[in-house]
Amino acid sequence: MIDLENLRALIAVRDHGTVVAASESLGFTPSAVSQQVKRLEGQINAKLLERVGRSVLLTEHGRLLAEKGVALLADLEELESLAQLPDAPIHGTLRIASFSTANRGLIAPLLGRLSRIAPHLALTLIELDPWDSLALVERGGAELALVHNWSTVALDVPASLTATALCVDRVDVLLHAEHPLASRDAVTPADIAEETWVSTPVGTICHEGLTQLFAGAGHRAKIAYYDGDFSTHVAFVEQQAAVALVPRLGRDLLPPTVVAVPIVDPVPYRQVELAWRRSTTANPGLQLVRRELEALVARGGAGQDVPREG
């Protein structure tokens, strides 16, 4: 009989291209993943991997087995969800992939709530950019993704996942209190097009949101500093080294010398969504977390001034 853990190892190698990358996604050592694939080869008496340069490719046997294995594991997830009694205490582990400001503004209060109402449900959390979170959930490395797109940057959700909107997160420009525009009720992209910016790293969705905001107005953002932590952005603004585009979700209280000014024409925002594999929709732990996050947003407990959709 085929061992499911060995099958998961093969699928991870297919999705990541190397044994090392597959091992990182699964939380195993490369040696353990290699042994799992070798055991699977022994179980079916066929070669499953072939090396091409530094990468590995699945043989035809390996490709077919991984393809059928993905469907099998999805069916198993559905079966496990259905097997749990509706009135039984929710237990087990739910793995969440999310982004930093949502971790602070949504996941942190969620953990406090779950410790009281579902003490036997364990949550694990990994911080990833939204594109990476969706990929992780798609390949089975997590059950739930908390992601966002920008009003100027689309986020394509894989067909095997279901996504639902959670809230809309407005984005402001942070200016030093002595900046000439700090007293304005709002500014346009044209008003701040010539500023020096601090941004999240190239390749992140927030960096794309910043550059596309100004590209849509016929300008190019002058970015001098890159850092993935919005708290660092606030510090740069406080020192009058740069201005920053910072979302409201999970935003700490600003220093007295830093002012958040709304942007209009257009209004930049992030659409925050939840995404999960269709095969896990009936999972009681997943359903509970979804309900609690929606209730948190409805109560206005999702950070600083985050308007709900609609």
PDB file of C-alpha atoms in Angstrom:
ATOM      1  CA  MET A   1       0.000   0.000   0.000  1.00  0.00           C
ATOM      2  CA  ILE A   2       1.293   3.476  -0.887  1.00  0.00           C
ATOM      3  CA  ASP A   3       2.313   5.578   2.102  1.00  0.00           C
ATOM      4  CA  LEU A   4       0.624   8.985   1.980  1.00  0.00           C
ATOM      5  CA  GLU A   5       3.594  10.822   3.504  1.00  0.00           C
ATOM      6  CA  ASN A   6       5.838   9.423   0.775  1.00  0.00           C
ATOM      7  CA  LEU A   7       3.290  10.567  -1.783  1.00  0.00           C
ATOM      8  CA  ARG A   8       3.252  14.078  -0.296  1.00  0.00           C
ATOM      9  CA  ALA A   9       7.042  14.187  -0.576  1.00  0.00           C
ATOM     10  CA  LEU A  10       6.877  13.349  -4.289  1.00  0.00           C
ATOM     11  CA  ILE A  11       4.258  16.044  -4.900  1.00  0.00           C
ATOM     12  CA  ALA A  12       6.379  18.596  -3.029  1.00  0.00           C
ATOM     13  CA  VAL A  13       9.407  17.782  -5.187  1.00  0.00           C
ATOM     14  CA  ARG A  14       7.284  18.218  -8.295  1.00  0.00           C
ATOM     15  CA  ASP A  15       5.974  21.598  -7.104  1.00  0.00           C
ATOM     16  CA  HIS A  16       9.345  22.988  -5.931  1.00  0.00           C
ATOM     17  CA  GLY A  17      11.779  21.510  -8.430  1.00  0.00           C
ATOM     18  CA  THR A  18      14.432  20.439  -5.916  1.00  0.00           C
ATOM     19  CA  VAL A  19      14.575  18.103  -2.946  1.00  0.00           C
ATOM     20  CA  VAL A  20      15.962  20.920  -0.783  1.00  0.00           C
ATOM     21  CA  ALA A  21      13.083  23.279  -1.590  1.00  0.00           C
ATOM     22  CA  ALA A  22      10.570  20.472  -1.101  1.00  0.00           C
ATOM     23  CA  SER A  23      12.052  19.664   2.303  1.00  0.00           C
ATOM     24  CA  GLU A  24      11.740  23.308   3.389  1.00  0.00           C
ATOM     25  CA  SER A  25       8.056  23.374   2.444  1.00  0.00           C
ATOM     26  CA  LEU A  26       7.366  20.151   4.335  1.00  0.00           C
ATOM     27  CA  GLY A  27       9.490  20.914   7.386  1.00  0.00           C
ATOM     28  CA  PHE A  28      11.730  17.871   6.855  1.00  0.00           C
ATOM     29  CA  THR A  29      15.421  17.477   6.055  1.00  0.00           C
ATOM     30  CA  PRO A  30      16.444  16.919   2.421  1.00  0.00           C
ATOM     31  CA  SER A  31      17.673  13.470   3.401  1.00  0.00           C
ATOM     32  CA  ALA A  32      14.257  12.556   4.813  1.00  0.00           C
ATOM     33  CA  VAL A  33      12.476  13.687   1.636  1.00  0.00           C
ATOM     34  CA  SER A  34      14.918  11.720  -0.536  1.00  0.00           C
ATOM     35  CA  GLN A  35      14.286   8.613   1.563  1.00  0.00           C
ATOM     36  CA  GLN A  36      10.514   9.067   1.292  1.00  0.00           C
ATOM     37  CA  VAL A  37      10.695   9.234  -2.495  1.00  0.00           C
ATOM     38  CA  LYS A  38      13.014   6.200  -2.595  1.00  0.00           C
ATOM     39  CA  ARG A  39      10.584   4.220  -0.442  1.00  0.00           C
ATOM     40  CA  LEU A  40       7.783   5.213  -2.799  1.00  0.00           C
ATOM     41  CA  GLU A  41       9.861   4.020  -5.767  1.00  0.00           C
ATOM     42  CA  GLY A  42      10.314   0.702  -3.993  1.00  0.00           C
ATOM     43  CA  GLN A  43       6.589   0.434  -3.306  1.00  0.00           C
ATOM     44  CA  ILE A  44       5.628   0.779  -6.977  1.00  0.00           C
ATOM     45  CA  ASN A  45       8.868  -0.634  -8.428  1.00  0.00           C
ATOM     46  CA  ALA A  46       9.427   2.295 -10.797  1.00  0.00           C
ATOM     47  CA  LYS A  47      11.794   5.260 -11.105  1.00  0.00           C
ATOM     48  CA  LEU A  48      10.024   8.506 -10.136  1.00  0.00           C
ATOM     49  CA  LEU A  49      12.732  11.195 -10.388  1.00  0.00           C
ATOM     50  CA  GLU A  50      15.509  12.057 -12.799  1.00  0.00           C
ATOM     51  CA  ARG A  51      18.151  14.742 -12.271  1.00  0.00           C
ATOM     52  CA  VAL A  52      18.505  17.575 -14.796  1.00  0.00           C
ATOM     53  CA  GLY A  53      21.350  19.902 -13.802  1.00  0.00           C
ATOM     54  CA  ARG A  54      20.666  21.100 -10.255  1.00  0.00           C
ATOM     55  CA  SER A  55      16.972  20.367 -10.490  1.00  0.00           C
ATOM     56  CA  VAL A  56      15.013  17.150 -10.562  1.00  0.00           C
ATOM     57  CA  LEU A  57      12.157  16.284 -12.889  1.00  0.00           C
ATOM     58  CA  LEU A  58       9.489  13.670 -12.426  1.00  0.00           C
ATOM     59  CA  THR A  59       9.537  10.719 -14.798  1.00  0.00           C
ATOM     60  CA  GLU A  60       6.314   9.842 -16.597  1.00  0.00           C
ATOM     61  CA  HIS A  61       5.515   7.402 -13.780  1.00  0.00           C
ATOM     62  CA  GLY A  62       6.260  10.113 -11.241  1.00  0.00           C
ATOM     63  CA  ARG A  63       4.160  12.721 -13.026  1.00  0.00           C
ATOM     64  CA  LEU A  64       1.116  10.444 -13.245  1.00  0.00           C
ATOM     65  CA  LEU A  65       1.478   9.322  -9.640  1.00  0.00           C
ATOM     66  CA  ALA A  66       1.749  12.920  -8.368  1.00  0.00           C
ATOM     67  CA  GLU A  67      -1.229  13.995 -10.465  1.00  0.00           C
ATOM     68  CA  LYS A  68      -3.431  11.198  -9.102  1.00  0.00           C
ATOM     69  CA  GLY A  69      -1.986  11.773  -5.636  1.00  0.00           C
ATOM     70  CA  VAL A  70      -3.145  15.398  -5.517  1.00  0.00           C
ATOM     71  CA  ALA A  71      -6.713  14.264  -6.263  1.00  0.00           C
ATOM     72  CA  LEU A  72      -6.448  11.458  -3.709  1.00  0.00           C
ATOM     73  CA  LEU A  73      -5.245  13.759  -0.937  1.00  0.00           C
ATOM     74  CA  ALA A  74      -8.051  16.215  -1.734  1.00  0.00           C
ATOM     75  CA  ASP A  75     -10.626  13.418  -1.421  1.00  0.00           C
ATOM     76  CA  LEU A  76      -9.031  12.359   1.855  1.00  0.00           C
ATOM     77  CA  GLU A  77      -9.294  15.907   3.217  1.00  0.00           C
ATOM     78  CA  GLU A  78     -12.998  15.969   2.405  1.00  0.00           C
ATOM     79  CA  LEU A  79     -13.488  12.579   4.055  1.00  0.00           C
ATOM     80  CA  GLU A  80     -11.668  13.663   7.212  1.00  0.00           C
ATOM     81  CA  SER A  81     -13.830  16.793   7.448  1.00  0.00           C
ATOM     82  CA  LEU A  82     -17.055  14.807   7.050  1.00  0.00           C
ATOM     83  CA  ALA A  83     -15.930  12.237   9.611  1.00  0.00           C
ATOM     84  CA  GLN A  84     -15.875  14.796  12.431  1.00  0.00           C
ATOM     85  CA  LEU A  85     -19.092  14.864  14.452  1.00  0.00           C
ATOM     86  CA  PRO A  86     -20.843  18.271  14.158  1.00  0.00           C
ATOM     87  CA  ASP A  87     -21.215  18.710  17.939  1.00  0.00           C
ATOM     88  CA  ALA A  88     -17.787  17.399  18.904  1.00  0.00           C
ATOM     89  CA  PRO A  89     -15.156  19.818  20.282  1.00  0.00           C
ATOM     90  CA  ILE A  90     -12.994  21.206  17.488  1.00  0.00           C
ATOM     91  CA  HIS A  91      -9.481  19.843  17.654  1.00  0.00           C
ATOM     92  CA  GLY A  92      -6.406  19.358  15.487  1.00  0.00           C
ATOM     93  CA  THR A  93      -4.043  21.828  13.825  1.00  0.00           C
ATOM     94  CA  LEU A  94      -4.869  24.547  11.309  1.00  0.00           C
ATOM     95  CA  ARG A  95      -1.925  26.002   9.372  1.00  0.00           C
ATOM     96  CA  ILE A  96      -2.301  29.620   8.257  1.00  0.00           C
ATOM     97  CA  ALA A  97      -0.193  31.596   5.781  1.00  0.00           C
ATOM     98  CA  SER A  98      -0.645  35.342   6.170  1.00  0.00           C
ATOM     99  CA  PHE A  99       1.007  38.754   5.809  1.00  0.00           C
ATOM    100  CA  SER A 100       2.586  40.822   8.564  1.00  0.00           C
ATOM    101  CA  THR A 101      -0.015  43.545   9.132  1.00  0.00           C
ATOM    102  CA  ALA A 102      -2.835  40.984   9.134  1.00  0.00           C
ATOM    103  CA  ASN A 103      -0.895  38.942  11.680  1.00  0.00           C
ATOM    104  CA  ARG A 104      -0.815  41.971  13.954  1.00  0.00           C
ATOM    105  CA  GLY A 105      -4.298  43.319  13.277  1.00  0.00           C
ATOM    106  CA  LEU A 106      -6.288  40.101  12.764  1.00  0.00           C
ATOM    107  CA  ILE A 107      -4.435  36.943  13.773  1.00  0.00           C
ATOM    108  CA  ALA A 108      -3.235  38.225  17.164  1.00  0.00           C
ATOM    109  CA  PRO A 109      -6.760  39.015  18.465  1.00  0.00           C
ATOM    110  CA  LEU A 110      -8.026  35.805  16.840  1.00  0.00           C
ATOM    111  CA  LEU A 111      -5.564  33.743  18.882  1.00  0.00           C
ATOM    112  CA  GLY A 112      -6.834  35.291  22.087  1.00  0.00           C
ATOM    113  CA  ARG A 113     -10.415  34.491  21.159  1.00  0.00           C
ATOM    114  CA  LEU A 114      -9.692  30.894  20.107  1.00  0.00           C
ATOM    115  CA  SER A 115      -7.820  30.149  23.313  1.00  0.00           C
ATOM    116  CA  ARG A 116     -11.145  30.648  25.106  1.00  0.00           C
ATOM    117  CA  ILE A 117     -13.664  29.066  22.729  1.00  0.00           C
ATOM    118  CA  ALA A 118     -11.605  26.325  21.038  1.00  0.00           C
ATOM    119  CA  PRO A 119      -8.677  25.449  23.320  1.00  0.00           C
ATOM    120  CA  HIS A 120      -8.049  22.137  21.523  1.00  0.00           C
ATOM    121  CA  LEU A 121      -7.572  23.777  18.101  1.00  0.00           C
ATOM    122  CA  ALA A 122      -3.910  24.565  17.508  1.00  0.00           C
ATOM    123  CA  LEU A 123      -2.961  27.258  14.989  1.00  0.00           C
ATOM    124  CA  THR A 124       0.403  27.574  13.300  1.00  0.00           C
ATOM    125  CA  LEU A 125       1.368  30.668  11.333  1.00  0.00           C
ATOM    126  CA  ILE A 126       3.877  31.587   8.652  1.00  0.00           C
ATOM    127  CA  GLU A 127       4.395  35.073   7.242  1.00  0.00           C
ATOM    128  CA  LEU A 128       4.508  35.179   3.443  1.00  0.00           C
ATOM    129  CA  ASP A 129       3.727  37.578   0.632  1.00  0.00           C
ATOM    130  CA  PRO A 130       0.208  36.895  -0.728  1.00  0.00           C
ATOM    131  CA  TRP A 131       1.416  35.201  -3.929  1.00  0.00           C
ATOM    132  CA  ASP A 132       3.489  32.766  -1.885  1.00  0.00           C
ATOM    133  CA  SER A 133       0.655  32.155   0.586  1.00  0.00           C
ATOM    134  CA  LEU A 134      -1.703  31.079  -2.200  1.00  0.00           C
ATOM    135  CA  ALA A 135       0.933  28.754  -3.638  1.00  0.00           C
ATOM    136  CA  LEU A 136       1.540  27.205  -0.208  1.00  0.00           C
ATOM    137  CA  VAL A 137      -2.161  26.491   0.358  1.00  0.00           C
ATOM    138  CA  GLU A 138      -2.567  25.155  -3.177  1.00  0.00           C
ATOM    139  CA  ARG A 139       0.134  22.536  -2.685  1.00  0.00           C
ATOM    140  CA  GLY A 140      -1.103  21.525   0.769  1.00  0.00           C
ATOM    141  CA  GLY A 141       1.465  23.297   2.946  1.00  0.00           C
ATOM    142  CA  ALA A 142      -1.228  25.258   4.796  1.00  0.00           C
ATOM    143  CA  GLU A 143      -5.016  25.113   5.125  1.00  0.00           C
ATOM    144  CA  LEU A 144      -5.824  28.833   5.030  1.00  0.00           C
ATOM    145  CA  ALA A 145      -4.302  31.869   3.341  1.00  0.00           C
ATOM    146  CA  LEU A 146      -4.989  35.394   4.536  1.00  0.00           C
ATOM    147  CA  VAL A 147      -4.001  37.507   1.527  1.00  0.00           C
ATOM    148  CA  HIS A 148      -4.491  40.898  -0.050  1.00  0.00           C
ATOM    149  CA  ASN A 149      -4.332  42.489  -3.445  1.00  0.00           C
ATOM    150  CA  TRP A 150      -4.074  46.172  -4.257  1.00  0.00           C
ATOM    151  CA  SER A 151      -6.540  48.255  -6.164  1.00  0.00           C
ATOM    152  CA  THR A 152      -3.850  48.506  -8.862  1.00  0.00           C
ATOM    153  CA  VAL A 153      -2.424  44.959  -8.632  1.00  0.00           C
ATOM    154  CA  ALA A 154      -4.476  41.831  -9.342  1.00  0.00           C
ATOM    155  CA  LEU A 155      -4.024  38.657  -7.298  1.00  0.00           C
ATOM    156  CA  ASP A 156      -4.941  35.533  -9.257  1.00  0.00           C
ATOM    157  CA  VAL A 157      -6.419  32.772  -7.094  1.00  0.00           C
ATOM    158  CA  PRO A 158      -5.701  29.225  -8.375  1.00  0.00           C
ATOM    159  CA  ALA A 159      -8.734  27.287  -9.602  1.00  0.00           C
ATOM    160  CA  SER A 160      -8.338  24.669  -6.860  1.00  0.00           C
ATOM    161  CA  LEU A 161      -8.886  27.311  -4.156  1.00  0.00           C
ATOM    162  CA  THR A 162     -11.960  29.160  -2.946  1.00  0.00           C
ATOM    163  CA  ALA A 163     -11.597  32.806  -1.892  1.00  0.00           C
ATOM    164  CA  THR A 164     -13.895  35.195  -0.083  1.00  0.00           C
ATOM    165  CA  ALA A 165     -13.540  38.906   0.697  1.00  0.00           C
ATOM    166  CA  LEU A 166     -12.900  39.808   4.332  1.00  0.00           C
ATOM    167  CA  CYS A 167     -12.408  43.579   4.442  1.00  0.00           C
ATOM    168  CA  VAL A 168     -11.088  46.600   2.575  1.00  0.00           C
ATOM    169  CA  ASP A 169      -7.904  48.140   3.961  1.00  0.00           C
ATOM    170  CA  ARG A 170      -7.289  51.816   3.124  1.00  0.00           C
ATOM    171  CA  VAL A 171      -3.734  52.981   2.476  1.00  0.00           C
ATOM    172  CA  ASP A 172      -2.401  56.413   3.493  1.00  0.00           C
ATOM    173  CA  VAL A 173       0.758  58.366   2.792  1.00  0.00           C
ATOM    174  CA  LEU A 174       2.803  59.034   5.921  1.00  0.00           C
ATOM    175  CA  LEU A 175       4.401  62.473   6.086  1.00  0.00           C
ATOM    176  CA  HIS A 176       6.474  64.284   8.685  1.00  0.00           C
ATOM    177  CA  ALA A 177       4.362  66.816  10.588  1.00  0.00           C
ATOM    178  CA  GLU A 178       6.503  69.644   9.164  1.00  0.00           C
ATOM    179  CA  HIS A 179       5.946  68.519   5.565  1.00  0.00           C
ATOM    180  CA  PRO A 180       4.088  71.187   3.514  1.00  0.00           C
ATOM    181  CA  LEU A 181       1.289  68.702   2.723  1.00  0.00           C
ATOM    182  CA  ALA A 182       0.866  67.339   6.262  1.00  0.00           C
ATOM    183  CA  SER A 183      -2.060  69.644   7.048  1.00  0.00           C
ATOM    184  CA  ARG A 184      -4.037  68.659   3.948  1.00  0.00           C
ATOM    185  CA  ASP A 185      -7.255  66.626   4.300  1.00  0.00           C
ATOM    186  CA  ALA A 186      -6.150  64.530   1.319  1.00  0.00           C
ATOM    187  CA  VAL A 187      -3.561  64.448  -1.465  1.00  0.00           C
ATOM    188  CA  THR A 188      -3.457  63.017  -4.971  1.00  0.00           C
ATOM    189  CA  PRO A 189      -0.659  60.891  -6.477  1.00  0.00           C
ATOM    190  CA  ALA A 190       0.377  63.949  -8.512  1.00  0.00           C
ATOM    191  CA  ASP A 191       0.839  65.953  -5.289  1.00  0.00           C
ATOM    192  CA  ILE A 192       3.406  63.470  -3.925  1.00  0.00           C
ATOM    193  CA  ALA A 193       4.935  62.167  -7.142  1.00  0.00           C
ATOM    194  CA  GLU A 194       8.287  63.898  -6.603  1.00  0.00           C
ATOM    195  CA  GLU A 195       8.834  62.677  -3.035  1.00  0.00           C
ATOM    196  CA  THR A 196      11.570  60.282  -1.947  1.00  0.00           C
ATOM    197  CA  TRP A 197      10.029  56.969  -0.880  1.00  0.00           C
ATOM    198  CA  VAL A 198      10.762  54.018   1.356  1.00  0.00           C
ATOM    199  CA  SER A 199       9.185  50.826   0.005  1.00  0.00           C
ATOM    200  CA  THR A 200       8.885  47.135   0.707  1.00  0.00           C
ATOM    201  CA  PRO A 201      11.335  45.050  -1.388  1.00  0.00           C
ATOM    202  CA  VAL A 202      11.017  44.653  -5.145  1.00  0.00           C
ATOM    203  CA  GLY A 203       8.823  41.669  -5.974  1.00  0.00           C
ATOM    204  CA  THR A 204       6.434  42.126  -3.058  1.00  0.00           C
ATOM    205  CA  ILE A 205       2.833  43.020  -3.785  1.00  0.00           C
ATOM    206  CA  CYS A 206       3.061  46.207  -1.691  1.00  0.00           C
ATOM    207  CA  HIS A 207       5.995  47.425  -3.796  1.00  0.00           C
ATOM    208  CA  GLU A 208       3.918  46.743  -6.914  1.00  0.00           C
ATOM    209  CA  GLY A 209       1.025  48.658  -5.392  1.00  0.00           C
ATOM    210  CA  LEU A 210       3.226  51.701  -4.787  1.00  0.00           C
ATOM    211  CA  THR A 211       4.771  51.754  -8.253  1.00  0.00           C
ATOM    212  CA  GLN A 212       1.468  51.119 -10.039  1.00  0.00           C
ATOM    213  CA  LEU A 213      -0.277  53.904  -8.122  1.00  0.00           C
ATOM    214  CA  PHE A 214       2.080  56.440  -9.660  1.00  0.00           C
ATOM    215  CA  ALA A 215       2.382  54.736 -13.034  1.00  0.00           C
ATOM    216  CA  GLY A 216      -1.382  55.134 -13.412  1.00  0.00           C
ATOM    217  CA  ALA A 217      -0.949  58.883 -12.918  1.00  0.00           C
ATOM    218  CA  GLY A 218       1.929  59.084 -15.395  1.00  0.00           C
ATOM    219  CA  HIS A 219       4.683  59.282 -12.779  1.00  0.00           C
ATOM    220  CA  ARG A 220       7.485  57.062 -11.524  1.00  0.00           C
ATOM    221  CA  ALA A 221       8.031  56.713  -7.787  1.00  0.00           C
ATOM    222  CA  LYS A 222      11.527  57.731  -6.646  1.00  0.00           C
ATOM    223  CA  ILE A 223      12.349  54.912  -4.221  1.00  0.00           C
ATOM    224  CA  ALA A 224      15.599  55.278  -2.290  1.00  0.00           C
ATOM    225  CA  TYR A 225      15.059  52.805   0.558  1.00  0.00           C
ATOM    226  CA  TYR A 226      13.746  49.247   0.756  1.00  0.00           C
ATOM    227  CA  ASP A 227      12.630  47.459   3.895  1.00  0.00           C
ATOM    228  CA  GLY A 228       9.922  44.857   4.514  1.00  0.00           C
ATOM    229  CA  ASP A 229       8.831  46.221   7.902  1.00  0.00           C
ATOM    230  CA  PHE A 230       6.332  49.098   7.931  1.00  0.00           C
ATOM    231  CA  SER A 231       7.617  50.111  11.387  1.00  0.00           C
ATOM    232  CA  THR A 232      10.912  50.937   9.682  1.00  0.00           C
ATOM    233  CA  HIS A 233       9.014  53.035   7.144  1.00  0.00           C
ATOM    234  CA  VAL A 234       7.482  55.034  10.000  1.00  0.00           C
ATOM    235  CA  ALA A 235      10.958  55.587  11.485  1.00  0.00           C
ATOM    236  CA  PHE A 236      12.250  56.911   8.147  1.00  0.00           C
ATOM    237  CA  VAL A 237       9.343  59.343   7.921  1.00  0.00           C
ATOM    238  CA  GLU A 238       9.958  60.434  11.509  1.00  0.00           C
ATOM    239  CA  GLN A 239      13.539  61.317  10.557  1.00  0.00           C
ATOM    240  CA  GLN A 240      12.332  63.192   7.426  1.00  0.00           C
ATOM    241  CA  ALA A 241      14.350  60.820   5.236  1.00  0.00           C
ATOM    242  CA  ALA A 242      11.396  59.679   3.120  1.00  0.00           C
ATOM    243  CA  VAL A 243       7.640  59.409   2.854  1.00  0.00           C
ATOM    244  CA  ALA A 244       5.832  56.073   2.932  1.00  0.00           C
ATOM    245  CA  LEU A 245       2.674  54.374   1.711  1.00  0.00           C
ATOM    246  CA  VAL A 246       1.355  52.425   4.701  1.00  0.00           C
ATOM    247  CA  PRO A 247      -1.920  50.485   5.120  1.00  0.00           C
ATOM    248  CA  ARG A 248      -4.165  50.980   8.142  1.00  0.00           C
ATOM    249  CA  LEU A 249      -4.588  47.310   9.034  1.00  0.00           C
ATOM    250  CA  GLY A 250      -2.324  46.421  11.952  1.00  0.00           C
ATOM    251  CA  ARG A 251      -0.710  49.858  11.949  1.00  0.00           C
ATOM    252  CA  ASP A 252       0.799  50.905  15.258  1.00  0.00           C
ATOM    253  CA  LEU A 253       0.019  54.279  16.779  1.00  0.00           C
ATOM    254  CA  LEU A 254       2.078  56.866  14.936  1.00  0.00           C
ATOM    255  CA  PRO A 255       4.632  59.122  16.630  1.00  0.00           C
ATOM    256  CA  PRO A 256       3.470  62.726  17.185  1.00  0.00           C
ATOM    257  CA  THR A 257       5.738  63.923  14.370  1.00  0.00           C
ATOM    258  CA  VAL A 258       4.255  61.549  11.748  1.00  0.00           C
ATOM    259  CA  VAL A 259       0.940  62.275  10.041  1.00  0.00           C
ATOM    260  CA  ALA A 260      -1.216  59.916   7.953  1.00  0.00           C
ATOM    261  CA  VAL A 261      -2.862  61.704   5.019  1.00  0.00           C
ATOM    262  CA  PRO A 262      -5.481  59.963   2.843  1.00  0.00           C
ATOM    263  CA  ILE A 263      -4.863  59.676  -0.901  1.00  0.00           C
ATOM    264  CA  VAL A 264      -7.610  60.345  -3.441  1.00  0.00           C
ATOM    265  CA  ASP A 265      -8.051  60.269  -7.216  1.00  0.00           C
ATOM    266  CA  PRO A 266      -7.600  57.332  -7.031  1.00  0.00           C
ATOM    267  CA  VAL A 267      -8.014  55.978  -3.499  1.00  0.00           C
ATOM    268  CA  PRO A 268      -5.442  53.194  -2.908  1.00  0.00           C
ATOM    269  CA  TYR A 269      -6.679  50.226  -0.905  1.00  0.00           C
ATOM    270  CA  ARG A 270      -6.032  46.570  -0.307  1.00  0.00           C
ATOM    271  CA  GLN A 271      -8.747  43.941  -0.655  1.00  0.00           C
ATOM    272  CA  VAL A 272      -8.140  41.432   2.141  1.00  0.00           C
ATOM    273  CA  GLU A 273      -9.327  37.893   1.378  1.00  0.00           C
ATOM    274  CA  LEU A 274      -9.380  34.402   2.825  1.00  0.00           C
ATOM    275  CA  ALA A 275      -8.484  31.470   0.549  1.00  0.00           C
ATOM    276  CA  TRP A 276      -8.533  27.718   1.111  1.00  0.00           C
ATOM    277  CA  ARG A 277      -8.605  24.479  -0.875  1.00  0.00           C
ATOM    278  CA  ARG A 278     -12.086  23.502  -2.013  1.00  0.00           C
ATOM    279  CA  SER A 279     -11.531  20.057  -0.540  1.00  0.00           C
ATOM    280  CA  THR A 280     -11.219  21.531   2.991  1.00  0.00           C
ATOM    281  CA  THR A 281     -14.347  23.717   2.919  1.00  0.00           C
ATOM    282  CA  ALA A 282     -16.171  21.485   5.415  1.00  0.00           C
ATOM    283  CA  ASN A 283     -13.239  21.382   7.862  1.00  0.00           C
ATOM    284  CA  PRO A 284     -14.721  22.463  11.244  1.00  0.00           C
ATOM    285  CA  GLY A 285     -11.556  24.247  12.360  1.00  0.00           C
ATOM    286  CA  LEU A 286     -11.363  26.166   9.097  1.00  0.00           C
ATOM    287  CA  GLN A 287     -15.040  27.130   9.332  1.00  0.00           C
ATOM    288  CA  LEU A 288     -14.585  28.375  12.902  1.00  0.00           C
ATOM    289  CA  VAL A 289     -11.557  30.515  12.022  1.00  0.00           C
ATOM    290  CA  ARG A 290     -13.407  32.024   9.059  1.00  0.00           C
ATOM    291  CA  ARG A 291     -16.417  32.903  11.228  1.00  0.00           C
ATOM    292  CA  GLU A 292     -14.266  34.427  13.949  1.00  0.00           C
ATOM    293  CA  LEU A 293     -12.258  36.548  11.515  1.00  0.00           C
ATOM    294  CA  GLU A 294     -15.468  37.818   9.905  1.00  0.00           C
ATOM    295  CA  ALA A 295     -16.907  38.618  13.341  1.00  0.00           C
ATOM    296  CA  LEU A 296     -13.691  40.414  14.315  1.00  0.00           C
ATOM    297  CA  VAL A 297     -13.926  42.657  11.259  1.00  0.00           C
ATOM    298  CA  ALA A 298     -17.648  43.254  11.862  1.00  0.00           C
ATOM    299  CA  ARG A 299     -16.888  44.401  15.418  1.00  0.00           C
ATOM    300  CA  GLY A 300     -14.312  46.851  14.094  1.00  0.00           C
ATOM    301  CA  GLY A 301     -11.483  45.000  15.791  1.00  0.00           C
ATOM    302  CA  ALA A 302      -9.329  44.555  12.715  1.00  0.00           C
ATOM    303  CA  GLY A 303      -6.856  47.335  13.321  1.00  0.00           C
ATOM    304  CA  GLN A 304      -6.992  51.054  12.749  1.00  0.00           C
ATOM    305  CA  ASP A 305      -9.993  52.315  10.813  1.00  0.00           C
ATOM    306  CA  VAL A 306     -10.386  49.446   8.359  1.00  0.00           C
ATOM    307  CA  PRO A 307     -13.667  49.887   6.462  1.00  0.00           C
ATOM    308  CA  ARG A 308     -15.635  46.780   5.559  1.00  0.00           C
ATOM    309  CA  GLU A 309     -16.496  46.027   1.971  1.00  0.00           C
ATOM    310  CA  GLY A 310     -19.735  47.569   0.835  1.00  0.00           C
TER     311      GLY A 310
END
